[in-house]
Amino acid sequence: MTTMAPLLDPDEPNPVMLENESGNSVFFLTCDHAGRVFPRRLGRLGLPEAETLRHIAWDIGIGGVGRELSRLLDAPVILQTYSRLVIDCNRDPKVPSSIPEISENTEIPGNRSLDETERAARVDAIFRPYHKAIGAALDRRAAADRVTALVALHSFTPVFKGVWRPWHVAVLFNRDPRLAHALAELLRAEGGLMVGENEPYRVSDLTDYTVPVHGERRGLPHVEIEIRQDLITDPAGQREWAERLARLLPSAYAAFLGR
Ligand SMILES: [Zn+2]
């Protein structure tokens, strides 16, 4: 059996940023695709820098929304530091697209023909510590009898493979649509927003990990939220969307409890 040095050196960024854990809110926020750091040992996976700034590398704007929403709700937020091209932290590592060889139309040279050891190094260094941290934080809340609703935050590119996406925001769900439906109703009532439900993506066990594992399996109320990236590229847009969600999420949760 071959063994490999750990992927990350001790001086490299931690894959997990857990902030405001003691916040009072029922909401627990996650940003699986917040970061776009590349481990030193992998270079940029053979990509020109411009590609690493695009949506294929990270969820543009969502870290800013997550942090501001955490502040406004007084909720914990957990953010992942490394580019999702290194390993997608919202996908089961057993699924081939967990480490994509191609993303949208871009080939990722550094992900081509990886062997099991190379894949395992990414799982061990990034995916596993991130999800272990989420699981441990949720365990601590359960042990303290704290009620939790999981909110998985993402952003999507306005144009994918040449096709324009009209939705401003979307709620995604799979087995339990309750909190998602409640939030969608409130988003629609804002006026002027095109609200997707399970489009342009839907939650599934093959394309998602955080909601199926930490929301569904624990029986926690949950919603996955997708915001279109051009709306949250700059801090003003991030603040606007954080303020909107800070206003609507508590009402959506109250409606969920009343159902
Ligand atoms: Zn995402």
mmCIF file of C-alpha atoms and ligand atoms in Angstrom, residues 33 59 84 153-155 226, ligand 1:
data_model
loop_
_atom_site.group_PDB
_atom_site.id
_atom_site.type_symbol
_atom_site.label_atom_id
_atom_site.label_comp_id
_atom_site.label_asym_id
_atom_site.label_seq_id
_atom_site.Cartn_x
_atom_site.Cartn_y
_atom_site.Cartn_z
ATOM 1 C CA HIS A 33 -18.416 26.384 -1.735
ATOM 2 C CA ASP A 59 -19.845 30.029 -5.256
ATOM 3 C CA ARG A 84 -14.691 22.993 -5.147
ATOM 4 C CA LEU A 153 -26.253 28.521 1.202
ATOM 5 C CA HIS A 154 -25.103 28.424 -2.421
ATOM 6 C CA SER A 155 -24.940 30.674 -5.466
ATOM 7 C CA GLU A 226 -29.329 29.301 -4.249
HETATM 8 ZN ZN ZN B 1 -22.611 25.680 -4.255
#
